[in-house]
mmCIF file of C-alpha atoms and ligand atoms in Angstrom:
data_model
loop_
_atom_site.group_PDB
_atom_site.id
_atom_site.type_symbol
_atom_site.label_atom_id
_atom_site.label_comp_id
_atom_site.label_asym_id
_atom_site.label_seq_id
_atom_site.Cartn_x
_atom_site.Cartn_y
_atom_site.Cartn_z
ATOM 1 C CA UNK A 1 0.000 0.000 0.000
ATOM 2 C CA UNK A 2 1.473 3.748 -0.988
ATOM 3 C CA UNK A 3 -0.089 6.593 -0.078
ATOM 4 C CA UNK A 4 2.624 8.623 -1.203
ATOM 5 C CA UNK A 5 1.759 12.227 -2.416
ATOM 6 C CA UNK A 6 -1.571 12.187 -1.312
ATOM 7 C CA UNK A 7 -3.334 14.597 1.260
ATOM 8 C CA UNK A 8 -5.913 13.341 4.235
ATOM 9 C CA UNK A 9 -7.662 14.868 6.272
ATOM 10 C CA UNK A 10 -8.566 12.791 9.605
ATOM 11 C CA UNK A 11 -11.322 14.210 12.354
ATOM 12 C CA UNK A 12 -10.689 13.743 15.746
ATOM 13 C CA UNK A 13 -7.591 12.196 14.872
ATOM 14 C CA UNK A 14 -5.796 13.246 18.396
ATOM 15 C CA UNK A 15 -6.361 10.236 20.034
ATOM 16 C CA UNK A 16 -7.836 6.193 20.160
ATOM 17 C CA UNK A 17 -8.289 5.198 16.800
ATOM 18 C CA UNK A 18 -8.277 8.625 14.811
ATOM 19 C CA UNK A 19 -4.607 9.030 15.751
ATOM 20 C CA UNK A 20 -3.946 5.321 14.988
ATOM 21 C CA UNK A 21 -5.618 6.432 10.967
ATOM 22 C CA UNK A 22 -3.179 9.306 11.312
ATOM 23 C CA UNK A 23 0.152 7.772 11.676
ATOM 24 C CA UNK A 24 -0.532 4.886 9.871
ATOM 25 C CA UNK A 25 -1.732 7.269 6.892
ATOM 26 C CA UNK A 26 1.436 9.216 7.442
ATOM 27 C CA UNK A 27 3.581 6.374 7.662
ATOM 28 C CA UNK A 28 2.295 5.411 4.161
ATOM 29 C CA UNK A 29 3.421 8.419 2.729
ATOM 30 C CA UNK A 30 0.491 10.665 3.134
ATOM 31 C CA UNK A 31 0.721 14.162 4.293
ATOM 32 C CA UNK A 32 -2.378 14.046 7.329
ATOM 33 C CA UNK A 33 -4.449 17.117 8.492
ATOM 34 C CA UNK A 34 -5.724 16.260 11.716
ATOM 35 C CA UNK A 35 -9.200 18.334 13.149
ATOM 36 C CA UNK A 36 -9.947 18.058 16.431
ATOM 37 C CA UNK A 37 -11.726 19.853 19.534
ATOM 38 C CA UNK A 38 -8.758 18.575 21.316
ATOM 39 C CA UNK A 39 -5.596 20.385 21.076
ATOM 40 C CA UNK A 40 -3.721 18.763 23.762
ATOM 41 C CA UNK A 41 -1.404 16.063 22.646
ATOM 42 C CA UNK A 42 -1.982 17.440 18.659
ATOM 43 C CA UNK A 43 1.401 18.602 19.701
ATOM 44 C CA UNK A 44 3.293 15.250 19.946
ATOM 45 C CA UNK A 45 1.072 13.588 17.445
ATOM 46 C CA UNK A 46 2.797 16.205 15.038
ATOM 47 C CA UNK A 47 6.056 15.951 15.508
ATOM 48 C CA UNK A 48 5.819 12.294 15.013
ATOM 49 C CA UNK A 49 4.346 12.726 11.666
ATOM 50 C CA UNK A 50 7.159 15.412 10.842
ATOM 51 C CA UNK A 51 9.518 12.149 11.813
ATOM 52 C CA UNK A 52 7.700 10.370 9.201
ATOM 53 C CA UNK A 53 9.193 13.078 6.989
ATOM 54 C CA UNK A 54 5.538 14.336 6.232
ATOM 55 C CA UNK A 55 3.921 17.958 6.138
ATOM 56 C CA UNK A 56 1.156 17.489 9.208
ATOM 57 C CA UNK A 57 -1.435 20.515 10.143
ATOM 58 C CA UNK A 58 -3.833 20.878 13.021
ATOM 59 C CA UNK A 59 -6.719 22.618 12.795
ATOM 60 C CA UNK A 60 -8.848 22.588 15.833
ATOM 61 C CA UNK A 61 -12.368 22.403 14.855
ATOM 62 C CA UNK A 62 -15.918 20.828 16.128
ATOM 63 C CA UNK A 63 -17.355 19.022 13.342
ATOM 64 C CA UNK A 64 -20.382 19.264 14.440
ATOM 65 C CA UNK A 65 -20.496 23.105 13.464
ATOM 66 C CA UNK A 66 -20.579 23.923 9.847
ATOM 67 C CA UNK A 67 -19.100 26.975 10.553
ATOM 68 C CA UNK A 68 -15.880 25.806 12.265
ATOM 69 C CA UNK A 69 -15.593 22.721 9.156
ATOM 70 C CA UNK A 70 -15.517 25.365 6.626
ATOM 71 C CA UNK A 71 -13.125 27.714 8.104
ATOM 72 C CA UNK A 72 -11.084 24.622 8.824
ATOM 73 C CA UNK A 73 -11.088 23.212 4.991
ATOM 74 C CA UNK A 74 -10.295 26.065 3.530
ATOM 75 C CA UNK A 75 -7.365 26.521 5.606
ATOM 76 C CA UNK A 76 -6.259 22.803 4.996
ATOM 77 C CA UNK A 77 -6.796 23.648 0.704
ATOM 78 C CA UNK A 78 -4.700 26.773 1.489
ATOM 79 C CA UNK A 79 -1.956 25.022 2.615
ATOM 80 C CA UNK A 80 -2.122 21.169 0.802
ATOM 81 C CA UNK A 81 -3.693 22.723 -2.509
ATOM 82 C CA UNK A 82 -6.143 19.604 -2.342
ATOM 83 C CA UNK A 83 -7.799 16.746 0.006
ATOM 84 C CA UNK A 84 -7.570 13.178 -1.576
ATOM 85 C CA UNK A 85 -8.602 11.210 1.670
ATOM 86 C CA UNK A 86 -11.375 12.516 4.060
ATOM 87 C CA UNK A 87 -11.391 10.238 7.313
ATOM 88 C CA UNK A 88 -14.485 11.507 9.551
ATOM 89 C CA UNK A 89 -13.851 9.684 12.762
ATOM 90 C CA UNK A 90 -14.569 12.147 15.500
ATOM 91 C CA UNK A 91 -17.016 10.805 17.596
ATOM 92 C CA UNK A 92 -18.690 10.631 20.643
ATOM 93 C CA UNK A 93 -21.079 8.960 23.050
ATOM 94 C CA UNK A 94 -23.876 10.155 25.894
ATOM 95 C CA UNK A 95 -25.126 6.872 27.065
ATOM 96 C CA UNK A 96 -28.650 6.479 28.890
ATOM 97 C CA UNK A 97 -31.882 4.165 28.525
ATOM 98 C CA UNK A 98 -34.141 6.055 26.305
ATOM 99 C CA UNK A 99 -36.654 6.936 29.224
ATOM 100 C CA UNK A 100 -33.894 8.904 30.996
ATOM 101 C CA UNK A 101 -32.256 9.936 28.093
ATOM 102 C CA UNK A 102 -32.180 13.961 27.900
ATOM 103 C CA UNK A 103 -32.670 16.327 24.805
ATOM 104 C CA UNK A 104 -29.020 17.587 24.825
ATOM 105 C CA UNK A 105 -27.531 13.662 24.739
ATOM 106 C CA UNK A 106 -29.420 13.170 21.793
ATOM 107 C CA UNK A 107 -28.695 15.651 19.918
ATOM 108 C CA UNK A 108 -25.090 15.958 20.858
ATOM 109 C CA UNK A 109 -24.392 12.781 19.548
ATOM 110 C CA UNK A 110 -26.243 13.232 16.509
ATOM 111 C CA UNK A 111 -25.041 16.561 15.638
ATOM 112 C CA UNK A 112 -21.531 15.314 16.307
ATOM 113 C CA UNK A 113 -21.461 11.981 14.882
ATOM 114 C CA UNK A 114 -23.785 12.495 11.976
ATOM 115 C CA UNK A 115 -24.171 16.126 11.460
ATOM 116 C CA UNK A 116 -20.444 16.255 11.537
ATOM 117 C CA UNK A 117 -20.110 13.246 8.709
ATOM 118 C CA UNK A 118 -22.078 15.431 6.653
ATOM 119 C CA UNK A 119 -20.440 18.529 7.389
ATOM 120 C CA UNK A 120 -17.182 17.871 6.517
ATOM 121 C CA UNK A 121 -18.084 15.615 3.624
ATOM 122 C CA UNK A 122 -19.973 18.930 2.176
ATOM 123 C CA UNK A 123 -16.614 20.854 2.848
ATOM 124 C CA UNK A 124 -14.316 18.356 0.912
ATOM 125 C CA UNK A 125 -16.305 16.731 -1.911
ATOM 126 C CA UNK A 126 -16.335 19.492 -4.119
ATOM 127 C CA UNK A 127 -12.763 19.477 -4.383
ATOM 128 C CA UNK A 128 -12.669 15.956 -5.179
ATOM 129 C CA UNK A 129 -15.867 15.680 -7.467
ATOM 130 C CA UNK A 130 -13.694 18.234 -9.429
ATOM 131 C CA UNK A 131 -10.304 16.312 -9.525
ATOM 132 C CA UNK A 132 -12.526 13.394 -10.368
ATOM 133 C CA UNK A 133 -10.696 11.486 -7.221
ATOM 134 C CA UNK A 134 -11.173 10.864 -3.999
ATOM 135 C CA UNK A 135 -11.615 8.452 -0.992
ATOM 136 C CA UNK A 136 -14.446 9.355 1.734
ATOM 137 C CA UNK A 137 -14.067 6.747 4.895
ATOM 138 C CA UNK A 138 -16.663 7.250 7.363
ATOM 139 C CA UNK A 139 -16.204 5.986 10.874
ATOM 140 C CA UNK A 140 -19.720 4.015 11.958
ATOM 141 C CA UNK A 141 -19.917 1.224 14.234
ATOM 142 C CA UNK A 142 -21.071 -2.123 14.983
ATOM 143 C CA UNK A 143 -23.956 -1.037 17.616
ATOM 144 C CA UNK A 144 -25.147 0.957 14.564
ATOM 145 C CA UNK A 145 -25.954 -2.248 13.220
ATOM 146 C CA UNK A 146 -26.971 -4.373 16.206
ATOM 147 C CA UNK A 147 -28.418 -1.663 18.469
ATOM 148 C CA UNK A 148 -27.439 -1.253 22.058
ATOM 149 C CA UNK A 149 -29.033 -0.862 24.901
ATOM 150 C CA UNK A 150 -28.593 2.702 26.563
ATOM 151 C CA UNK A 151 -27.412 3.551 23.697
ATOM 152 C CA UNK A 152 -30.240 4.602 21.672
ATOM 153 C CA UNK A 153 -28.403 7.707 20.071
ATOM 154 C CA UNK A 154 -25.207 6.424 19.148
ATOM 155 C CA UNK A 155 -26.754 3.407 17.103
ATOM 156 C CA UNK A 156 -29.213 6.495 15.668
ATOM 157 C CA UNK A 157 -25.941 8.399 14.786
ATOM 158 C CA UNK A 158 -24.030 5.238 13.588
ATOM 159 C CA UNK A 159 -26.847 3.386 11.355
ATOM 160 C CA UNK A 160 -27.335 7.289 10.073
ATOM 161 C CA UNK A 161 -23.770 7.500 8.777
ATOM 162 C CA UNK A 162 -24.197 3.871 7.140
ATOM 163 C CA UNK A 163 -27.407 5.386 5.475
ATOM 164 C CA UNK A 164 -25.593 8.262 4.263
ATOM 165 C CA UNK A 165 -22.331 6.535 3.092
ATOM 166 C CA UNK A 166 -24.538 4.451 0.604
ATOM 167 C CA UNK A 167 -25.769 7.732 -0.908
ATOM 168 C CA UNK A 168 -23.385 9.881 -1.629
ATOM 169 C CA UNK A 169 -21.397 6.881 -2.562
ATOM 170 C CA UNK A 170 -24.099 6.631 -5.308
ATOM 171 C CA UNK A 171 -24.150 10.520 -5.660
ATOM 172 C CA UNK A 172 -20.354 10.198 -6.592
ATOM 173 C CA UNK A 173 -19.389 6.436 -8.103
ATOM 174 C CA UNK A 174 -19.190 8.484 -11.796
ATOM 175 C CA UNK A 175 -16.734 10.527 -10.298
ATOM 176 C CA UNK A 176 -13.600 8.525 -9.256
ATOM 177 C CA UNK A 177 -14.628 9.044 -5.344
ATOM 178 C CA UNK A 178 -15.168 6.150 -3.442
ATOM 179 C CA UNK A 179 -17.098 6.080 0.188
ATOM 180 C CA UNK A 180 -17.403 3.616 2.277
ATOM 181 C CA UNK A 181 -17.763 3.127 6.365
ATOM 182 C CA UNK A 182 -15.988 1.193 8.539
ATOM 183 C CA UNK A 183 -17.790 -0.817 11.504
ATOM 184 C CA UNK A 184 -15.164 -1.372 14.317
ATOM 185 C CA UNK A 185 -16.418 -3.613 17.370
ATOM 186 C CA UNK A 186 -14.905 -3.007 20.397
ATOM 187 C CA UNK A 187 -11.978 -1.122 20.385
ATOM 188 C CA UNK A 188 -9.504 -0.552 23.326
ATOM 189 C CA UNK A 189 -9.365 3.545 23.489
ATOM 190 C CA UNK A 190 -10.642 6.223 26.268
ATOM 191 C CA UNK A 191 -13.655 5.756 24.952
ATOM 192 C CA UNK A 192 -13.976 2.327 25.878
ATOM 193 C CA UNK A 193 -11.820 2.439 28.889
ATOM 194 C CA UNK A 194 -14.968 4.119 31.137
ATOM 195 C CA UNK A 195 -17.099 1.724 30.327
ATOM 196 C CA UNK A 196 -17.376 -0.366 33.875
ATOM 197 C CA UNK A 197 -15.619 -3.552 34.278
ATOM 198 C CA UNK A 198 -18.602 -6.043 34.568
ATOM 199 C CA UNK A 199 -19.653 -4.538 30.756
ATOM 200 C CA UNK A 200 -16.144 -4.951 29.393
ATOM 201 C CA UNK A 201 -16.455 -7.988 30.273
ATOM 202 C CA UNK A 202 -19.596 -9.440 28.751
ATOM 203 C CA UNK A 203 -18.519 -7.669 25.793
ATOM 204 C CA UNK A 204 -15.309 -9.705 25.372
ATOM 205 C CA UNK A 205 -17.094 -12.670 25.987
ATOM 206 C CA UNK A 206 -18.890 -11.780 22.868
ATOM 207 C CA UNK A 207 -15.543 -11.469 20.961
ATOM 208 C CA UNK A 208 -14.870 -14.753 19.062
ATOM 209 C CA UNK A 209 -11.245 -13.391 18.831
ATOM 210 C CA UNK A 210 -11.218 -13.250 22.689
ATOM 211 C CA UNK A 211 -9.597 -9.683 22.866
ATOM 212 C CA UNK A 212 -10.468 -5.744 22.329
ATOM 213 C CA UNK A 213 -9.182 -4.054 19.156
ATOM 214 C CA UNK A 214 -6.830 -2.053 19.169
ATOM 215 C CA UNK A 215 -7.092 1.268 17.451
ATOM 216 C CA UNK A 216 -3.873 -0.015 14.604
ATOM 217 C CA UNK A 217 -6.462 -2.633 13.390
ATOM 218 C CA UNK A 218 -9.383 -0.072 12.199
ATOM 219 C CA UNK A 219 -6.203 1.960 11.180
ATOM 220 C CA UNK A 220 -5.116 -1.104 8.556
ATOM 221 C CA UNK A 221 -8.530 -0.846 6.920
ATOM 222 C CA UNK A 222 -8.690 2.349 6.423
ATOM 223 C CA UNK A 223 -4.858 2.474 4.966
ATOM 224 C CA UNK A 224 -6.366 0.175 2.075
ATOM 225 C CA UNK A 225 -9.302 1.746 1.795
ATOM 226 C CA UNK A 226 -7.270 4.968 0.842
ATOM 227 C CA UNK A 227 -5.304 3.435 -1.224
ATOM 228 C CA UNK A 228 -5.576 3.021 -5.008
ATOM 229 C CA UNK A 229 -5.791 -1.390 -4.519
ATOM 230 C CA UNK A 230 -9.788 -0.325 -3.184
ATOM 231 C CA UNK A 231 -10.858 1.867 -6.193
ATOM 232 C CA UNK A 232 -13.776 -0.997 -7.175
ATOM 233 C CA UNK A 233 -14.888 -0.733 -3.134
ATOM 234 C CA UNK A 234 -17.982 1.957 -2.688
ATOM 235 C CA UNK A 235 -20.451 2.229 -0.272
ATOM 236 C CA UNK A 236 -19.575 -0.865 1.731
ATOM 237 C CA UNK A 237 -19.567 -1.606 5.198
ATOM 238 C CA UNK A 238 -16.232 -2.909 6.377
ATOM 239 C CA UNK A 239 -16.844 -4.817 10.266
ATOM 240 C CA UNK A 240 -13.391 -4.332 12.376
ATOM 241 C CA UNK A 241 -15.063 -6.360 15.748
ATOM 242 C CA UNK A 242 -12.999 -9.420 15.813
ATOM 243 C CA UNK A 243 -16.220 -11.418 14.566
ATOM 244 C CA UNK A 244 -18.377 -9.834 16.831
ATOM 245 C CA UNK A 245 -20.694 -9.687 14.496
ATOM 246 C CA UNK A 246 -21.227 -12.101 11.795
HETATM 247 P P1 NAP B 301 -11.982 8.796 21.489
HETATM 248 O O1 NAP B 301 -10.774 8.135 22.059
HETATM 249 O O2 NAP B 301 -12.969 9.421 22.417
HETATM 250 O O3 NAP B 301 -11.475 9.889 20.416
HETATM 251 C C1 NAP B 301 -12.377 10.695 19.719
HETATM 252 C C2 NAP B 301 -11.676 11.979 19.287
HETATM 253 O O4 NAP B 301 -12.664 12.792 18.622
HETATM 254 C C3 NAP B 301 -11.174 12.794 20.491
HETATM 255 O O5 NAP B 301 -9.926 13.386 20.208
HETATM 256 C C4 NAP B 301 -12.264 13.837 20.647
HETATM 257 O O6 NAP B 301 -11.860 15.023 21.292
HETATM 258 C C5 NAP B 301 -12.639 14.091 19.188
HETATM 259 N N1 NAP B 301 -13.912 14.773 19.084
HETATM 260 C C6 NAP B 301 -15.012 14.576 19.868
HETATM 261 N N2 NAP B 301 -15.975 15.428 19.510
HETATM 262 C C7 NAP B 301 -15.480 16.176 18.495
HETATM 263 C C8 NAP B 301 -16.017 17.236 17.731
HETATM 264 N N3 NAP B 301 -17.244 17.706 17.936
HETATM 265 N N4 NAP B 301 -15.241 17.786 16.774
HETATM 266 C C9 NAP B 301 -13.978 17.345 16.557
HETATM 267 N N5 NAP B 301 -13.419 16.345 17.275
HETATM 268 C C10 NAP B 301 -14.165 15.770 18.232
HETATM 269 O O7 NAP B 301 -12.817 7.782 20.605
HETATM 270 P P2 NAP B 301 -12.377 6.510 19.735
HETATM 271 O O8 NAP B 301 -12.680 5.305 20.509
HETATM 272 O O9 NAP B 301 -11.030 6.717 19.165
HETATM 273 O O10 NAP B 301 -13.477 6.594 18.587
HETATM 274 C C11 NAP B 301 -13.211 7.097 17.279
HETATM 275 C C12 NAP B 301 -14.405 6.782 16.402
HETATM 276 O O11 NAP B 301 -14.596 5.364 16.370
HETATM 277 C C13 NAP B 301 -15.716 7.372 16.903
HETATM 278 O O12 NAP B 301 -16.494 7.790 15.814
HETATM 279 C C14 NAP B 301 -16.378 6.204 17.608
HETATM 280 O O13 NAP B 301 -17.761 6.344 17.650
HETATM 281 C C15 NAP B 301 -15.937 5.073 16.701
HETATM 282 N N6 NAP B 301 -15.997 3.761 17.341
HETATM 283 C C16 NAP B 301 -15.246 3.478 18.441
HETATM 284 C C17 NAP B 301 -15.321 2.215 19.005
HETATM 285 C C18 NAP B 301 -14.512 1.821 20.195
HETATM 286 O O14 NAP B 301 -14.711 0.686 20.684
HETATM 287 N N7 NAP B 301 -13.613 2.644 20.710
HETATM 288 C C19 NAP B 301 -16.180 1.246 18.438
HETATM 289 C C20 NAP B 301 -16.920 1.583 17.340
HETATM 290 C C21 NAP B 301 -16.824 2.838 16.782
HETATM 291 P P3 NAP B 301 -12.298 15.216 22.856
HETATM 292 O O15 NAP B 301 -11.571 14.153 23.622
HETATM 293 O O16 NAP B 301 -11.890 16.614 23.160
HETATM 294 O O17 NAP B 301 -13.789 15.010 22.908
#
């Protein structure tokens, strides 16, 4: 896989699995523009990229505001000239059983985890739809497809972005520009590290692998899906969960 002379852009790609896309993207050559609400640690993550002997940018940014995406790309096509891999990964989760569930959980996830997908797709496909190239790799996850108890807006948000993958990889097919989502299981990162013990637990046992994910195995699939070997791949569903789902 070669990545070399391309430009990606990767969303919340600070930490867990969105800094795992970024280094492994740089490492293949890619230059990697990282946007994030989090700035600490973009730092580090940086400097190891410019030891990769790549051009790396931070913009901080919530996707969830269309506002802050915009500024952001046009910044990133100041400096790169061009985005050839968009990586929306930024993500987040307000767990509660729908009767206690507040307003503000729901649509924080949503406006983060689906809202987002779509803003910063908007921001980047133009580019792309006019270079007639392009790879789109949206983040989902398997509890978008199962469902999840207490966790009624984060499957909403995740079976939304599989729902919207599908279209726009229609809208674009014509064009050279791929999009597809990625379904990881369950993946050893901060997110997962709250989650109490006795739940870990039960969800390993569900793990025919035995073991968590780490955040290098979603990065893997998303290195090939960005690379020129996946060009016939659109609007798929790729499951990361260690045959958690089969
Ligand atoms: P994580 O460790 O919490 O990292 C998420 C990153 O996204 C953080 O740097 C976070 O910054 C950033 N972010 C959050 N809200 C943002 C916003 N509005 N705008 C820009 N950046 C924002 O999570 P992760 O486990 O790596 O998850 C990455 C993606 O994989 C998510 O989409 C998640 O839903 C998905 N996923 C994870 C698992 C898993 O088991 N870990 C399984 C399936 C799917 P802050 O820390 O400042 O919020």
């Amino acid at each position: 896989m070669e990545l070399s002379g391309k430009v990606s852009v990767v969303t919340g790609g600070v930490q867990g699995i969105g800094r795992a896309i970024a280094l492994r993207l740089a490492e293949l050559g890619s230059d990697v523009a990282v946007m994030d609400l989090k700035e600490e640690g973009s730092a580090e993550l940086l400097s190891e990229m410019r030891a990769l002997r790549r051009k790396p940018f931070f913009a901080r940014a919530d996707v969830s505001l269309s506002s802050d995406v915009d500024a952001a790309a046009e910044e990133i096509i100041g400096l790169f000239g061009r985005v050839d891999v968009l990586v929306n990964n930024a993500g987040i989760t307000r767990d509660a059983l729908l009767m206690r569930m507040d307003e503000k959980s729901w649509d924080s996830v949503i406006s983060v985890n689906l809202k987002g997908t779509f803003n910063c797709t908007r921001a980047f496909l133009r580019g792309m739809i006019k270079r007639r190239s392009g790879r789109i790799i949206n983040v989902s996850s398997v509890v978008g497809i199962m469902g999840n108890a207490g966790q009624s807006n984060y499957a909403a948000s995740k079976a939304g972005v599989i729902g919207f993958t599908k279209s726009v990889a229609k809208e674009v097919a014509s064009r050279g520009i791929t999009v597809n989502a990625i379904a990881p299981g369950f993946i050893d990162t901060e997110m997962t590290r709250v989650i109490p013990e006795e739940a870990r637990k039960s969800f390993l046992l569900s793990i025919p692998a035995g073991r968590a994910g780490a955040a290098e195995d979603v990065a893997n699939v998303v290195a090939f899906l960005a690379s020129d070997g996946a060009s016939y791949i659109t609007g798929q569903t790729i499951h990361v969960d260690g045959g958690m789902l089969m």
